[in-house]
XYZ file of C-alpha atoms in Angstrom:
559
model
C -2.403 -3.779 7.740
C -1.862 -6.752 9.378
C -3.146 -10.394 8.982
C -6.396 -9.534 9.929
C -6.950 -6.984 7.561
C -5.534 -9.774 4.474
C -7.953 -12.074 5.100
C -10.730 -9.392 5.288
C -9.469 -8.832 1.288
C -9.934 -12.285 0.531
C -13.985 -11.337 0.895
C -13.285 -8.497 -1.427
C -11.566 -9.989 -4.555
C -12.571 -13.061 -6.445
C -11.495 -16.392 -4.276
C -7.672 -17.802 -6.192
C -8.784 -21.072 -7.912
C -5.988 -23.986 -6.258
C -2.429 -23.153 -8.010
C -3.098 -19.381 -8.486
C -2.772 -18.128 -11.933
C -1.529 -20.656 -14.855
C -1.883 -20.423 -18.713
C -0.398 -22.427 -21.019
C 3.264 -21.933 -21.686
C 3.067 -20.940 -25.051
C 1.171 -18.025 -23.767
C 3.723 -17.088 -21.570
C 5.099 -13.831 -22.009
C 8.949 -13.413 -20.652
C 9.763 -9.970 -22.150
C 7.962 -7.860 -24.204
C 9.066 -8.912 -27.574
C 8.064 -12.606 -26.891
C 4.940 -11.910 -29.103
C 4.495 -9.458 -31.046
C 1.442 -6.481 -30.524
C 0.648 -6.330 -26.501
C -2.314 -4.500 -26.334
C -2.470 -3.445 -23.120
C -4.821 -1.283 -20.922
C -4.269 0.238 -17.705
C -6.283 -0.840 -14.412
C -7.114 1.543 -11.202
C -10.082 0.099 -9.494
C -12.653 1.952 -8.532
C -10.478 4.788 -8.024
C -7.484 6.379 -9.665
C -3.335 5.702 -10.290
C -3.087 7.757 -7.128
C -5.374 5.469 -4.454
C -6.241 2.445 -6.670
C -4.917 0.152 -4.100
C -7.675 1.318 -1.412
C -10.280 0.964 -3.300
C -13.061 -1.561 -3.790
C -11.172 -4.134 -6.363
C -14.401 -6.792 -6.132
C -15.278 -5.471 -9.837
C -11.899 -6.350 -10.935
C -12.863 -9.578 -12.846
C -15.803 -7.844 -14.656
C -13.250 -5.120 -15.981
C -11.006 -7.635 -17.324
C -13.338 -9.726 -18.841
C -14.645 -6.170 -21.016
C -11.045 -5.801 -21.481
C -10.429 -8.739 -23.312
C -13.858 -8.365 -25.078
C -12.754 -5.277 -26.447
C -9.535 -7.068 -27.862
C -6.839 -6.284 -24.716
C -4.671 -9.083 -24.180
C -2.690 -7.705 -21.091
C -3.837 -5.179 -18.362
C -1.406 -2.826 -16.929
C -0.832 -2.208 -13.208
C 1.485 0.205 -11.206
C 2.833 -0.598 -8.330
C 3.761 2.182 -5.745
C 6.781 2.106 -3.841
C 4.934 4.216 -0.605
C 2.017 2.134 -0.531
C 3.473 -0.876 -1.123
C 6.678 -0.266 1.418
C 5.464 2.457 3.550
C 7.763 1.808 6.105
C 11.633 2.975 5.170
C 14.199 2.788 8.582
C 13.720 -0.503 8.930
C 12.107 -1.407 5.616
C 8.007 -2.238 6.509
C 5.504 -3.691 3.661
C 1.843 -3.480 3.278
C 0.455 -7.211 3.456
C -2.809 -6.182 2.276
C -1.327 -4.419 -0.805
C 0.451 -7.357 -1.397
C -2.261 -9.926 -0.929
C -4.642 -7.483 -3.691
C -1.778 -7.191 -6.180
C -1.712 -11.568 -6.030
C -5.212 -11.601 -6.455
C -5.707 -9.196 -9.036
C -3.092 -10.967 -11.063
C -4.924 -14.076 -10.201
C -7.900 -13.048 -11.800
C -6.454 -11.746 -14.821
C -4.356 -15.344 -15.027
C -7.684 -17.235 -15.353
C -8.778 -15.244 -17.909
C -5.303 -15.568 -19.849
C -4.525 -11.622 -19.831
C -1.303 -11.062 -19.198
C 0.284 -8.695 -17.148
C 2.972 -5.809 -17.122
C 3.937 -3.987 -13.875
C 4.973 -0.456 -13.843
C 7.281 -0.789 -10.576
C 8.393 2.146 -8.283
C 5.031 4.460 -9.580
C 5.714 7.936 -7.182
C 2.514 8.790 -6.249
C -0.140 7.752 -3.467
C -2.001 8.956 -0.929
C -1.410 6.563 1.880
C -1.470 8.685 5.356
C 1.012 5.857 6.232
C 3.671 6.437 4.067
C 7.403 7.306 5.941
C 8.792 10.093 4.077
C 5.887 10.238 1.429
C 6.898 13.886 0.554
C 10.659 13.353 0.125
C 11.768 9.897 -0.257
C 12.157 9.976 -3.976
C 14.662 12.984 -3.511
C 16.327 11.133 -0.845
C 16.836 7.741 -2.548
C 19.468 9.742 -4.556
C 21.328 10.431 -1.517
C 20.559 8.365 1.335
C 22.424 5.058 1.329
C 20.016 4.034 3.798
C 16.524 4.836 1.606
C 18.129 3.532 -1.357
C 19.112 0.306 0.190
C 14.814 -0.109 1.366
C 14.000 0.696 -2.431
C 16.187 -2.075 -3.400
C 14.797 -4.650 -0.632
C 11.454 -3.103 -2.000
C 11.881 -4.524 -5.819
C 13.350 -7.846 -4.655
C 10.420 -8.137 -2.416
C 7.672 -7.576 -5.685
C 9.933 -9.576 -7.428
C 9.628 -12.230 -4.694
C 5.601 -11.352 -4.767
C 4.958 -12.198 -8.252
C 7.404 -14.338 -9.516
C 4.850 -17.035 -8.976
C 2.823 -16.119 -11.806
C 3.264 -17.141 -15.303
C 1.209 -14.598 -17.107
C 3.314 -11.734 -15.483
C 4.546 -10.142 -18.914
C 7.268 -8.147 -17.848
C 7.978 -4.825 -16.100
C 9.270 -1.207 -16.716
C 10.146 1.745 -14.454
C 10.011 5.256 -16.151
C 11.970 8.358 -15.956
C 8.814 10.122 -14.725
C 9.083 8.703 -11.263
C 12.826 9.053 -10.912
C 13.049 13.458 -12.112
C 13.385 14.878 -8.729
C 16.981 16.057 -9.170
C 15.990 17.704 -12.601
C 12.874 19.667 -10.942
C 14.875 20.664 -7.756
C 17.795 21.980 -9.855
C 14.633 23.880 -12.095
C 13.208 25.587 -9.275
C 16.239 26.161 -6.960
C 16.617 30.132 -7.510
C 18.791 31.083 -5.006
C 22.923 30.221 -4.708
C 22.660 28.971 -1.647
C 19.558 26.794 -1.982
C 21.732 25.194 -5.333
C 24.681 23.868 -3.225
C 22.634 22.192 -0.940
C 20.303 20.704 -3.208
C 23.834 19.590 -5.011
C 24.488 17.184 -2.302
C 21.041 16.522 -1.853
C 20.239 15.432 -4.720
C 23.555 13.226 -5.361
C 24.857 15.561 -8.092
C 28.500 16.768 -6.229
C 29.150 13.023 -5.970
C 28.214 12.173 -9.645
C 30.464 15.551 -10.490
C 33.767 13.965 -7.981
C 33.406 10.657 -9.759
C 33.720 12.299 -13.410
C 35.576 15.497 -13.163
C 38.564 17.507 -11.665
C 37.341 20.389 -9.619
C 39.823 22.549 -11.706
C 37.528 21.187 -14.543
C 34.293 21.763 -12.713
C 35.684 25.236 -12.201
C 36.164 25.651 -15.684
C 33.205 24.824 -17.085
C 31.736 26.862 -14.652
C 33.684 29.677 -15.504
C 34.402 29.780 -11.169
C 37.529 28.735 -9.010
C 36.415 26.407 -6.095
C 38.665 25.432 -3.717
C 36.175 22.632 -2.253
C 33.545 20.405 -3.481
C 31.599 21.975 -0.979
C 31.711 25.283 -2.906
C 29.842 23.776 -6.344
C 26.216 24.220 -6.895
C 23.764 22.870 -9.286
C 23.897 25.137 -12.443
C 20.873 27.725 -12.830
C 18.278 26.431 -15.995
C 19.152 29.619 -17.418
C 22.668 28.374 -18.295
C 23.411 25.616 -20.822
C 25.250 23.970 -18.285
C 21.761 22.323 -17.170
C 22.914 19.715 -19.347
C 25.181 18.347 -16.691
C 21.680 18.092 -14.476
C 20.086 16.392 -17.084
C 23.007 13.864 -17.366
C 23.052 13.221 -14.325
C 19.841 12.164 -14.170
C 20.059 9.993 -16.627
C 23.192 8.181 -15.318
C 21.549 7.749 -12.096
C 18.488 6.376 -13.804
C 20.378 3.811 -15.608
C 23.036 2.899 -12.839
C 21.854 3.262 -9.553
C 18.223 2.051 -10.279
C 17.433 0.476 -13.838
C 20.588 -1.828 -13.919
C 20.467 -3.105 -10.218
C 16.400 -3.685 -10.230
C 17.155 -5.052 -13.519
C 19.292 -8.048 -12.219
C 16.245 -8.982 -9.724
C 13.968 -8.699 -12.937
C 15.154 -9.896 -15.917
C 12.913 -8.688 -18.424
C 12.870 -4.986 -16.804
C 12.967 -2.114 -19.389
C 12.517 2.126 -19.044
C 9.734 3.945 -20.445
C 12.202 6.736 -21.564
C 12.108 10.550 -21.877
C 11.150 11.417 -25.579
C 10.723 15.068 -25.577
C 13.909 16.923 -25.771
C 14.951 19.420 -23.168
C 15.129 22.872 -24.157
C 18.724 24.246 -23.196
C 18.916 28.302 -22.021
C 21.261 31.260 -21.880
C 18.852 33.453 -20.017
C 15.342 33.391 -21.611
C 16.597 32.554 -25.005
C 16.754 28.594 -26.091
C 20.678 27.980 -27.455
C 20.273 24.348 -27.865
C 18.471 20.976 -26.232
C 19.396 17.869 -24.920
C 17.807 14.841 -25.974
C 18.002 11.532 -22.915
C 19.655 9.167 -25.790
C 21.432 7.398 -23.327
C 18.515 5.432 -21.863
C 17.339 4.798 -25.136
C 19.436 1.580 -26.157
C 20.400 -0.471 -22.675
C 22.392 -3.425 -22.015
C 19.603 -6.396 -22.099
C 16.727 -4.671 -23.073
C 15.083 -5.766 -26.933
C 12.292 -2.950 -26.894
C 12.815 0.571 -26.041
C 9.880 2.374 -23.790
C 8.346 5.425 -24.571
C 4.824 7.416 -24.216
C 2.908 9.041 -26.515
C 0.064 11.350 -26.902
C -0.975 13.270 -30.475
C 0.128 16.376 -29.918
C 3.920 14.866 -29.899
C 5.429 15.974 -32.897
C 2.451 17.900 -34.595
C 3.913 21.457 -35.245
C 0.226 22.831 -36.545
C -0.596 25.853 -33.733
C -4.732 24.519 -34.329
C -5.862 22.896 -31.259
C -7.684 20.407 -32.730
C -6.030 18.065 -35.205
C -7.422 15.782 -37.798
C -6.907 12.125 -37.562
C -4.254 12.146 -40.509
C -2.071 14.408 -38.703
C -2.491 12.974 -35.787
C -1.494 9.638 -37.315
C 1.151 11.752 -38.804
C 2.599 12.627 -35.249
C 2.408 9.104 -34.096
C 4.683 8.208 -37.521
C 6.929 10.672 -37.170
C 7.354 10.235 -32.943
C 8.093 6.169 -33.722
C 10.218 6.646 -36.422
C 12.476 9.357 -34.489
C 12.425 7.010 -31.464
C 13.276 3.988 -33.569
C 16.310 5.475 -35.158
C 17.284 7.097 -31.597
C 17.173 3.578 -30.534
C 19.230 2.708 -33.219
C 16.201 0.542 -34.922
C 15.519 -1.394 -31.732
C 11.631 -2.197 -31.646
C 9.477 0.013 -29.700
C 6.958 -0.105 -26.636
C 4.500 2.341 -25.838
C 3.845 2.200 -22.403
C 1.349 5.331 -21.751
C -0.435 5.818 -24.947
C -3.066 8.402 -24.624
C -5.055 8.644 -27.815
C -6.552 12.058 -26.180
C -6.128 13.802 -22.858
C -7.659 16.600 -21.474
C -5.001 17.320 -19.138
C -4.620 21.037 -18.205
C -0.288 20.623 -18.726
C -1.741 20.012 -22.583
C -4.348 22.039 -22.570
C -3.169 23.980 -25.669
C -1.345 21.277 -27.833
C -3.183 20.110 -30.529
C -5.169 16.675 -30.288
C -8.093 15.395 -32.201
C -11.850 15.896 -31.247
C -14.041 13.128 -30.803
C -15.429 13.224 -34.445
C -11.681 12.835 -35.773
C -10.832 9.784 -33.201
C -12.116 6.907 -34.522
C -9.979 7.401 -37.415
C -6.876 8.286 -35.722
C -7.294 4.979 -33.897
C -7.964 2.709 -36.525
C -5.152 4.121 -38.471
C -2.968 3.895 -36.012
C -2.197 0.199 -36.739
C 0.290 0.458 -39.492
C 2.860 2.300 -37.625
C 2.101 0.911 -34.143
C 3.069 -2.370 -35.759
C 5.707 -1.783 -38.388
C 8.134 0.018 -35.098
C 6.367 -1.403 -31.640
C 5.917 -4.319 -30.049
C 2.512 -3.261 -28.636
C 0.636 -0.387 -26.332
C -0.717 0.191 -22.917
C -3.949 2.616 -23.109
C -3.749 4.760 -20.152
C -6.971 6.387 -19.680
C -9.590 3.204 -20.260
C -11.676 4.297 -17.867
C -12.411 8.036 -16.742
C -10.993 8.605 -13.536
C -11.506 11.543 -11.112
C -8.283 12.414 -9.216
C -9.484 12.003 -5.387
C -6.786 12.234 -2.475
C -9.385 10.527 -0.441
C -7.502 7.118 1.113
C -9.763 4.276 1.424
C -12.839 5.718 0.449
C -15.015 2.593 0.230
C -13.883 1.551 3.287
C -12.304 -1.728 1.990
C -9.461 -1.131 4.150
C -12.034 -0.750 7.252
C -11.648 2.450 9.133
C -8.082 2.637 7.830
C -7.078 6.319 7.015
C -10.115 7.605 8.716
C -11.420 8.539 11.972
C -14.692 7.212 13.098
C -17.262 7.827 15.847
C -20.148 5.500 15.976
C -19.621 3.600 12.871
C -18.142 0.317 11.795
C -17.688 -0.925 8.081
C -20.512 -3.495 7.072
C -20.813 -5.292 3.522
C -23.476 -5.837 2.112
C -24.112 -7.502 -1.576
C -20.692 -7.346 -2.277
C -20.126 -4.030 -1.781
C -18.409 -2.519 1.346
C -19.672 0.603 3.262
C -19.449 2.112 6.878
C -22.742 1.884 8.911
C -22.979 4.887 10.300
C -25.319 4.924 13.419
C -27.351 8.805 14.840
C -24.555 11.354 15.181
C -21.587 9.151 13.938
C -19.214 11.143 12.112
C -16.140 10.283 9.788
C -13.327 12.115 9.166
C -9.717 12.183 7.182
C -6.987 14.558 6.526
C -5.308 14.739 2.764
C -3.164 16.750 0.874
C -4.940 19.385 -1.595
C -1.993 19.274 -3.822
C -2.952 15.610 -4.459
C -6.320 16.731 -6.595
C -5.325 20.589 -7.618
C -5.591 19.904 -11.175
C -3.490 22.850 -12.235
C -6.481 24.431 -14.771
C -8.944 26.549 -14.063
C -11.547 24.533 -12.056
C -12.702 26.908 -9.622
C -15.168 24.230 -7.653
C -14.269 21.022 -5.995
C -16.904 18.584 -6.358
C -17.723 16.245 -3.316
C -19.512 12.854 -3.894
C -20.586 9.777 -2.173
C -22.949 6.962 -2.384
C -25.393 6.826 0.796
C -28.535 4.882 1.787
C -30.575 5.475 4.636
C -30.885 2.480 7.126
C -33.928 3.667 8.571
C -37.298 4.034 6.805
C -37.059 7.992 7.340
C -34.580 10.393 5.394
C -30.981 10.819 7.170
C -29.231 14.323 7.070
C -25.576 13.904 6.210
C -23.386 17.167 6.959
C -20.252 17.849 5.150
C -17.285 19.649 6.162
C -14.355 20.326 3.983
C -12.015 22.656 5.298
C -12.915 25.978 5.626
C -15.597 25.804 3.548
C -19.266 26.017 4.589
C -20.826 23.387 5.296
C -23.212 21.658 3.315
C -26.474 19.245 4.065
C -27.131 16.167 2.396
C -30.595 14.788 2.143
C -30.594 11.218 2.033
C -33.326 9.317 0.890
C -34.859 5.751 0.080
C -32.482 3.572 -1.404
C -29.089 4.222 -2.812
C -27.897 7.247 -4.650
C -24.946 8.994 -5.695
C -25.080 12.058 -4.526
C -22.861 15.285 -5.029
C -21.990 18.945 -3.561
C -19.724 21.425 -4.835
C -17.168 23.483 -2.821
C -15.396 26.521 -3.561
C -11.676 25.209 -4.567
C -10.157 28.526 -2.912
C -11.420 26.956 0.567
C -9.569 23.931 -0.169
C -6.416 23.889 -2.192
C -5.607 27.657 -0.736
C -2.338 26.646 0.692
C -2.937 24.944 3.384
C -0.400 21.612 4.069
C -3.448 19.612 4.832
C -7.234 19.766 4.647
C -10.068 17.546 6.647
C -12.961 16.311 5.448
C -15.736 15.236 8.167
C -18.828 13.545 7.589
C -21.841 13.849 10.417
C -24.690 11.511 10.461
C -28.115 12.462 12.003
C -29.636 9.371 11.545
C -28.436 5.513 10.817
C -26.994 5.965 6.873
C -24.193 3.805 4.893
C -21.884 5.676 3.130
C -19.137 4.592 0.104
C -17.107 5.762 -2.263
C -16.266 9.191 -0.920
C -14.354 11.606 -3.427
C -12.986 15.206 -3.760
C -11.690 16.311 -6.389
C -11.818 19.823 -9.359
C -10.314 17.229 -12.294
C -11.670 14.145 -13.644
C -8.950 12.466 -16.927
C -11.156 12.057 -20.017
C -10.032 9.166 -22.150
C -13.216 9.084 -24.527
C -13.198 5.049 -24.179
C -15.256 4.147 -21.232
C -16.908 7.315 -18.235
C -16.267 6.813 -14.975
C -20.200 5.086 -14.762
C -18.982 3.037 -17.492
C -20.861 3.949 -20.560
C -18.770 3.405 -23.548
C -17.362 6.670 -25.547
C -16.379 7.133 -29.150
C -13.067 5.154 -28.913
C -14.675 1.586 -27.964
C -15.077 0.226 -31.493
C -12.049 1.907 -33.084
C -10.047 0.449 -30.162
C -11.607 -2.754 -30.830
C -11.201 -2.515 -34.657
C -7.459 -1.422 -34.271
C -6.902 -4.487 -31.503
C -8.582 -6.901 -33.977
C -5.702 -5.741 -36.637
C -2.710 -6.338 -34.480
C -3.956 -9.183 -33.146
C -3.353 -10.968 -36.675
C -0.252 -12.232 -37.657
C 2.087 -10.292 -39.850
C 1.342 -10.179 -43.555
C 4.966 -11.892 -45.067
C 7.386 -9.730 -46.932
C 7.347 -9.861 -50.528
């Protein structure tokens, strides 16, 4: 990742016009409340929010520009805190990261989009990462990882303060839950007063309460701090877990990253937590406390249609769908005590297997849903992200258009070549290619019993190459590649791959001269019904446009 490498980037984004990326200051967007209705929509590349860095960006500006043509003013962007600072003890950063994130905000400058950064996003799959696995539970705990996520958002800050069309920035509760799920799946007594100290939470407990009190609430006499574990989720007392979490969200992360950026808000937790007494729910606990902070004018949130819709039919119509959005902004706004309202994931339909049986509409009720969506989105927000623009298949494969070079993989008679713009690796007779990932980063949790394989390839020689691939233990499969370029694809028993292993290899074996991009694995691709991952428009494209027309026009006056 060095300089090297940066300039290599330069040949795969658009060249920065002199000045970088200016628009007129009335355009300017310092929070998001400056003007009203953002209509946002979320960018990954060529791959997905997990390995959207690696990718080939060089069709960034052709994205944006169908962006704004669909009536998108801003494009959204996460920002991963492994990729983007993989090293931790000292604190190291990722140049070429870096050098894409300036560029890609470049391009959207000159085409006056602005831009919102989602900072501190959890997941990536870059083999480089120190700690990848446990350095969001350890930020809680380790003065010394804490103190590199802090140099971390001063250096972004640092990154991008440059840029005037930079519309703001949120992190969300999503990214920052560890000490909730650890507390949720610790089972045994012992494993709960470590994770206790872990996880920050005996600290958090010293700082608030006696340990006679600790003791009482937990109905136990400890004579030590040492002594006090996290509560079981089968006992109401979760709640201290979940306020915990909270207080850490909004004091050891949102308020310090806040004073580096300004305009920094939290997209918040609205569903409330159900609270237990064994198997039976005795109450819930709603995260009100990140709802209103000090300096913040908009409140974040997500929202999907199945929030709030009560109906036990899986597939809604667009009224009641539009009746869930209503009813989830008007709960939120008076949570919020009537501050105005951003929607920073808003998925207008997802197919993903956690949601599998909440209602949502089908594509014949969408279009309605969407257009009608406009009267509430702008009597209690300030404006939307869209989350799923484009389909995306959920790969773990790093690099896999070989932007980075041979970074991530392992390569044997190969180099990486462009050609038209697009970047490949050359593979010359028996080179071979090979990379190590985590199945857990593409399990999709449903019940997708193949993985599909696929990969672009073109001969370089006027005869057919043979491509073998090797996942795992799976058999392996032949690949007949012939004249000119093709996407080509091979399924793979999931069993063989995501059957418990840490990590699983994928090799690639060439028996004659062949080019190879955009290698992915993966058993779940996120349907958004706008645009497929080839591009072609779905039914939401004119009903997104329709409803982006609408809050693009100023406010009719009250009477």
């Amino acid at each position: 990742m060095a300089l090297a490498l940066s300039i290599l980037l330069a040949a795969v984004l658009l060249p920065t016009s002199p000045g970088g990326a200016t628009i007129t200051g009335h355009d300017r967007l310092t929070s998001t409340t400056a003007s009203p209705e953002i209509r946002a929509a979320e960018y990954f590349g060529s791959g997905s929010p997990f390995n959207m860095w690696d990718t080939n960006l060089s069709g960034a500006r052709k994205v944006f520009e169908q962006m704004k043509s669909d009536g998108f003013n801003a494009v959204g962007l996460i920002i991963p805190w492994g990729e983007f600072q993989p090293g931790l003890t000292p604190p190291s950063y990722n140049a070429a990261a870096f050098s894409r994130l300036d560029q890609l905000i470049s391009v959207a400058g000159r085409l006056h989009l602005r831009v919102i950064l989602r900072l501190s996003y959890e997941i990536d799959v870059d083999p480089y990462d120190q700690l990848a696995s446990t350095r969001f539970e350890e930020v809680f705990s380790r003065g010394s990882i804490y103190a590199a996520w802090l140099d971390y958002i001063s250096r972004i800050h640092s990154s991008v303060q440059q840029f005037s069309n930079v519309a703001g920035e949120y992190i969300t509760w999503e990214d920052f839950s560890e000490p909730m799920s650890f507390a949720e799946q610790a089972t045994t007594q012992a494993q709960r007063i470590q994770l206790a100290s872990e996880i920050g939470f005996t600290s958090w407990l010293r700082s608030n309460y006696s340990l006679s009190k600790v003791g009482s609430m937990y109905g136990t006499a400890f004579s030590n701090w040492a002594q006090v574990p996290t509560p079981p989720r089968s006992s109401p007392l979760f709640s201290l877990i979940f306020r915990y979490n909270d207080w850490a969200l909004i004091h050891r992360f949102f308020k310090p990253a806040k004073r580096i950026f300004p305009a920094l808000t939290i997209e918040t937790r609205v569903d409330v937590d159900p609270l237990y007494s064994g198997s039976t729910v005795v109450g819930s606990y709603s995260h009100s406390d990140t709802f209103d902070l000090p300096g913040t004018k908009v409140t974040g949130m997500y929202f999907s249609p199945y929030m709030n819709d009560p109906s036990s039919n899986l597939n809604e119509t667009w009224n009641q769908a539009v009746s869930a959005l209503e009813t989830t902004l008007k709960t939120m706004s008076a949570r919020a005590r009537g501050q105005k309202l951003f929607i920073y994931e808003f998925e207008i339909t997802s197919n993903s297997p956690a949601v599998a049986n909440d209602p949502e509409p089908p594509p014949n009720q969408l279009p309605q849903f969407v257009t009608n969506s406009a009267a509430p989105l702008r009597e209690y927000t300030t404006g939307y992200a869209l989350w799923t623009y484009r389909d995306f298949n959920l790969s773990p494969i790093y690099n896999p258009s070989f932007t980075l070079g041979t970074s991530g993989w392992t390569v044997q008679n190969g180099r990486p070549s462009q050609r038209d713009g697009q970047w490949a690796l050359s593979m010359r007779r028996g080179g071979s290619a090979t990379q190590t990932f985590h199945p857990g980063d593409f399990d999709s949790g449903g019940s997708a019993t193949q993985a599909t394989f696929s990969i672009s390839a073109t001969p370089r020689t006027p005869g057919p190459a043979q491509l073998t691939v090797r996942i795992s233990g799976a058999p392996a499969q032949v690949l007949t590649i012939d004249h000119g370029s093709h996407n080509y694809l091979l399924q793979f028993p999931l069993t063989d791959i995501a059957s418990g292993a840490v990590v699983d290899q994928l090799s690639l074996t060439a028996s004659a001269p062949v080019a190879v991009t955009d290698v992915q694995v993966y058993a779940f691709t996120q349907v958004g019904d706008v645009y497929s991952t080839a591009g072609s428009p779905g039914v939401a494209v004119a009903p997104l446009r329709t409803l982006n027309r609408e809050l693009s026009q100023p406010a009719s006056p009250t009477p």
